[in-house]
CSV table of C-alpha atoms in Angstrom, one decimal:
chain,number,residue,atom,x,y,z
A,1,MET,CA,13.4,124.0,99.0
A,2,ALA,CA,15.4,122.2,101.0
A,3,ASP,CA,12.7,121.9,103.6
A,4,ASP,CA,10.8,119.6,101.5
A,5,LEU,CA,13.9,117.9,100.6
A,6,ALA,CA,13.7,117.0,104.7
A,7,LYS,CA,9.9,117.0,105.8
A,8,GLY,CA,8.7,116.4,102.4
A,9,ALA,CA,7.1,113.1,100.7
A,10,PHE,CA,7.3,111.3,97.9
A,11,ARG,CA,4.3,112.6,95.3
A,12,GLU,CA,3.4,109.9,92.2
A,13,ILE,CA,1.3,113.3,90.7
A,14,LEU,CA,3.8,117.0,90.1
A,15,VAL,CA,1.0,119.7,88.3
A,16,ASP,CA,1.7,122.7,86.8
A,17,THR,CA,2.3,125.1,88.5
A,18,GLN,CA,2.0,127.9,86.0
A,19,VAL,CA,-0.5,127.7,84.7
A,20,GLU,CA,-3.8,129.6,86.7
A,21,PRO,CA,-6.1,127.7,88.9
A,22,SER,CA,-8.5,130.2,87.3
A,23,TRP,CA,-8.2,129.0,84.0
A,24,ALA,CA,-8.6,125.1,84.1
A,25,SER,CA,-12.7,126.0,83.2
A,26,THR,CA,-11.3,126.9,80.1
A,27,VAL,CA,-8.0,124.4,79.3
A,28,GLU,CA,-9.0,121.7,76.8
A,29,GLY,CA,-5.5,119.9,76.6
A,30,VAL,CA,-3.2,118.8,79.1
A,31,THR,CA,0.6,117.1,78.1
A,32,VAL,CA,1.3,113.8,80.8
A,33,SER,CA,5.4,113.0,80.7
A,34,SER,CA,7.8,111.7,82.7
A,35,GLY,CA,11.3,112.0,83.6
A,36,LYS,CA,13.0,114.8,81.6
A,37,VAL,CA,11.3,115.7,78.3
A,38,TYR,CA,9.0,117.3,81.3
A,39,PHE,CA,11.5,120.6,81.4
A,40,ASP,CA,12.5,120.3,77.5
A,41,LEU,CA,8.1,120.7,78.0
A,42,LEU,CA,9.0,123.0,79.8
A,43,GLU,CA,11.6,125.6,77.9
A,44,HIS,CA,9.2,125.1,74.7
A,45,ARG,CA,5.6,126.0,76.5
A,46,ARG,CA,7.5,129.4,77.8
A,47,THR,CA,9.2,130.9,74.6
A,48,SER,CA,6.3,129.9,72.1
A,49,GLY,CA,3.7,131.7,74.9
A,50,VAL,CA,1.6,128.6,74.8
A,51,ALA,CA,0.6,129.0,77.5
A,52,ASP,CA,-3.3,127.7,78.2
A,53,THR,CA,-1.4,123.7,78.3
A,54,PRO,CA,-1.2,122.4,81.8
A,55,LEU,CA,1.8,120.0,82.4
A,56,ILE,CA,1.1,117.2,83.9
A,57,ARG,CA,4.3,114.7,85.3
A,58,VAL,CA,4.0,111.3,86.1
A,59,GLU,CA,6.4,110.4,88.9
A,60,GLN,CA,5.6,107.1,89.3
A,61,LEU,CA,4.5,104.4,87.2
A,62,TYR,CA,3.8,101.3,88.6
A,63,PRO,CA,2.3,101.3,90.3
A,64,PHE,CA,0.0,103.5,88.0
A,65,PRO,CA,-1.6,106.5,90.3
A,66,SER,CA,-4.6,106.1,88.4
A,67,GLN,CA,-7.2,107.4,91.1
A,68,GLN,CA,-4.3,110.9,91.6
A,69,LEU,CA,-4.4,111.5,88.1
A,70,ALA,CA,-7.9,111.0,87.2
A,71,ALA,CA,-8.8,113.1,89.7
A,72,LYS,CA,-6.2,116.0,88.3
A,73,PHE,CA,-8.1,115.2,85.0
A,74,ALA,CA,-11.5,116.0,86.2
A,75,ARG,CA,-9.7,119.9,87.2
A,76,TYR,CA,-10.3,121.0,83.1
A,77,PRO,CA,-14.4,120.1,83.1
A,78,ASN,CA,-13.8,121.1,79.9
A,79,LEU,CA,-10.6,118.6,79.2
A,80,LYS,CA,-11.1,117.2,75.1
A,81,THR,CA,-7.8,116.1,74.7
A,82,VAL,CA,-5.0,114.2,76.5
A,83,VAL,CA,-1.5,113.5,75.4
A,84,TRP,CA,0.9,111.6,76.6
A,85,CYS,CA,4.4,112.8,75.1
A,86,GLN,CA,8.0,110.7,75.2
A,87,GLU,CA,11.4,111.0,74.2
A,88,GLU,CA,11.3,107.3,73.6
A,89,PRO,CA,10.4,105.9,69.8
A,90,ARG,CA,6.5,104.8,70.1
A,91,ASN,CA,7.8,100.9,70.6
A,92,GLN,CA,9.7,101.2,73.7
A,93,GLY,CA,9.3,103.5,77.1
A,94,ALA,CA,6.3,103.8,78.4
A,95,TRP,CA,3.4,104.4,75.9
A,96,GLY,CA,3.1,100.7,76.0
A,97,VAL,CA,2.3,100.5,79.7
A,98,ILE,CA,0.2,104.0,79.8
A,99,GLU,CA,-2.2,103.9,76.5
A,100,PRO,CA,-4.4,101.5,78.5
A,101,GLN,CA,-4.4,103.1,82.2
A,102,LEU,CA,-4.8,106.4,80.8
A,103,ARG,CA,-7.8,105.3,78.7
A,104,ALA,CA,-9.6,103.5,81.3
A,105,ILE,CA,-9.7,106.8,83.9
A,106,LEU,CA,-10.4,109.3,79.9
A,107,PRO,CA,-14.0,110.1,79.5
A,108,SER,CA,-15.2,108.8,77.1
A,109,ALA,CA,-15.7,112.6,75.3
A,110,VAL,CA,-11.7,113.2,76.0
A,111,GLN,CA,-9.1,112.0,72.9
A,112,LEU,CA,-6.5,110.3,73.9
A,113,GLN,CA,-3.5,111.1,71.5
A,114,TYR,CA,0.4,110.8,71.7
A,115,ALA,CA,3.5,112.2,70.5
A,116,THR,CA,6.2,110.5,70.8
A,117,PRO,CA,9.5,109.9,68.2
A,118,SER,CA,8.1,106.9,65.0
A,119,ALA,CA,9.5,102.8,66.0
A,120,SER,CA,12.2,103.1,65.6
A,121,ALA,CA,15.2,100.2,66.8
A,122,SER,CA,17.3,102.4,68.3
A,123,THR,CA,17.1,104.4,71.6
A,124,ALA,CA,18.3,107.6,69.8
A,125,PRO,CA,19.8,108.6,66.4
A,126,GLY,CA,23.6,108.4,67.9
A,127,TYR,CA,23.9,112.0,66.0
A,128,HIS,CA,23.7,115.0,68.4
A,129,LEU,CA,22.5,117.0,65.8
A,130,ALA,CA,19.6,114.2,64.8
A,131,HIS,CA,18.6,114.5,67.8
A,132,VAL,CA,18.8,118.4,69.0
A,133,ALA,CA,16.1,118.4,66.2
A,134,ARG,CA,14.2,114.6,66.9
A,135,GLN,CA,14.1,116.3,70.0
A,136,ALA,CA,12.3,120.2,69.1
A,137,ALA,CA,9.8,118.7,67.2
A,138,LEU,CA,8.6,115.6,69.1
A,139,VAL,CA,8.2,118.7,72.0
A,140,SER,CA,6.4,121.2,69.1
A,141,SER,CA,4.0,118.7,68.5
A,142,ALA,CA,2.7,117.5,71.7
A,143,PHE,CA,1.5,121.3,71.4
A,144,ALA,CA,-0.4,121.1,67.9
A,145,MET,CA,-2.9,118.6,68.7
């Protein structure tokens, strides 16, 4: 791990290593995210037993790494759905910028969906229990599509 920091390079896209490459032909849905929500998705997948949904983490939103992401999607020949998941409400965060970028690289047969909290004037509910409930619903919805 320390060697990665010392000798590694920045990667715009980080692909899930917990989904077996041999399963690629059976994958029908992929969840794409950026930032901390990735770790919530990873934990939910681990605890809920949803093992067949790869997670892709976009580390660079601009310039958007279209070619790299399209190459990752191409690994799944039976891909039917791509879900963009973000913690921020739909009218905030990256969705407004990411949506046209994703549509441009997805084959026409692949459906693009989003898992975001409803539009809101504030970025957070302001109450811890409300945040926990909203986050749990968000993460669960990313796998229910």
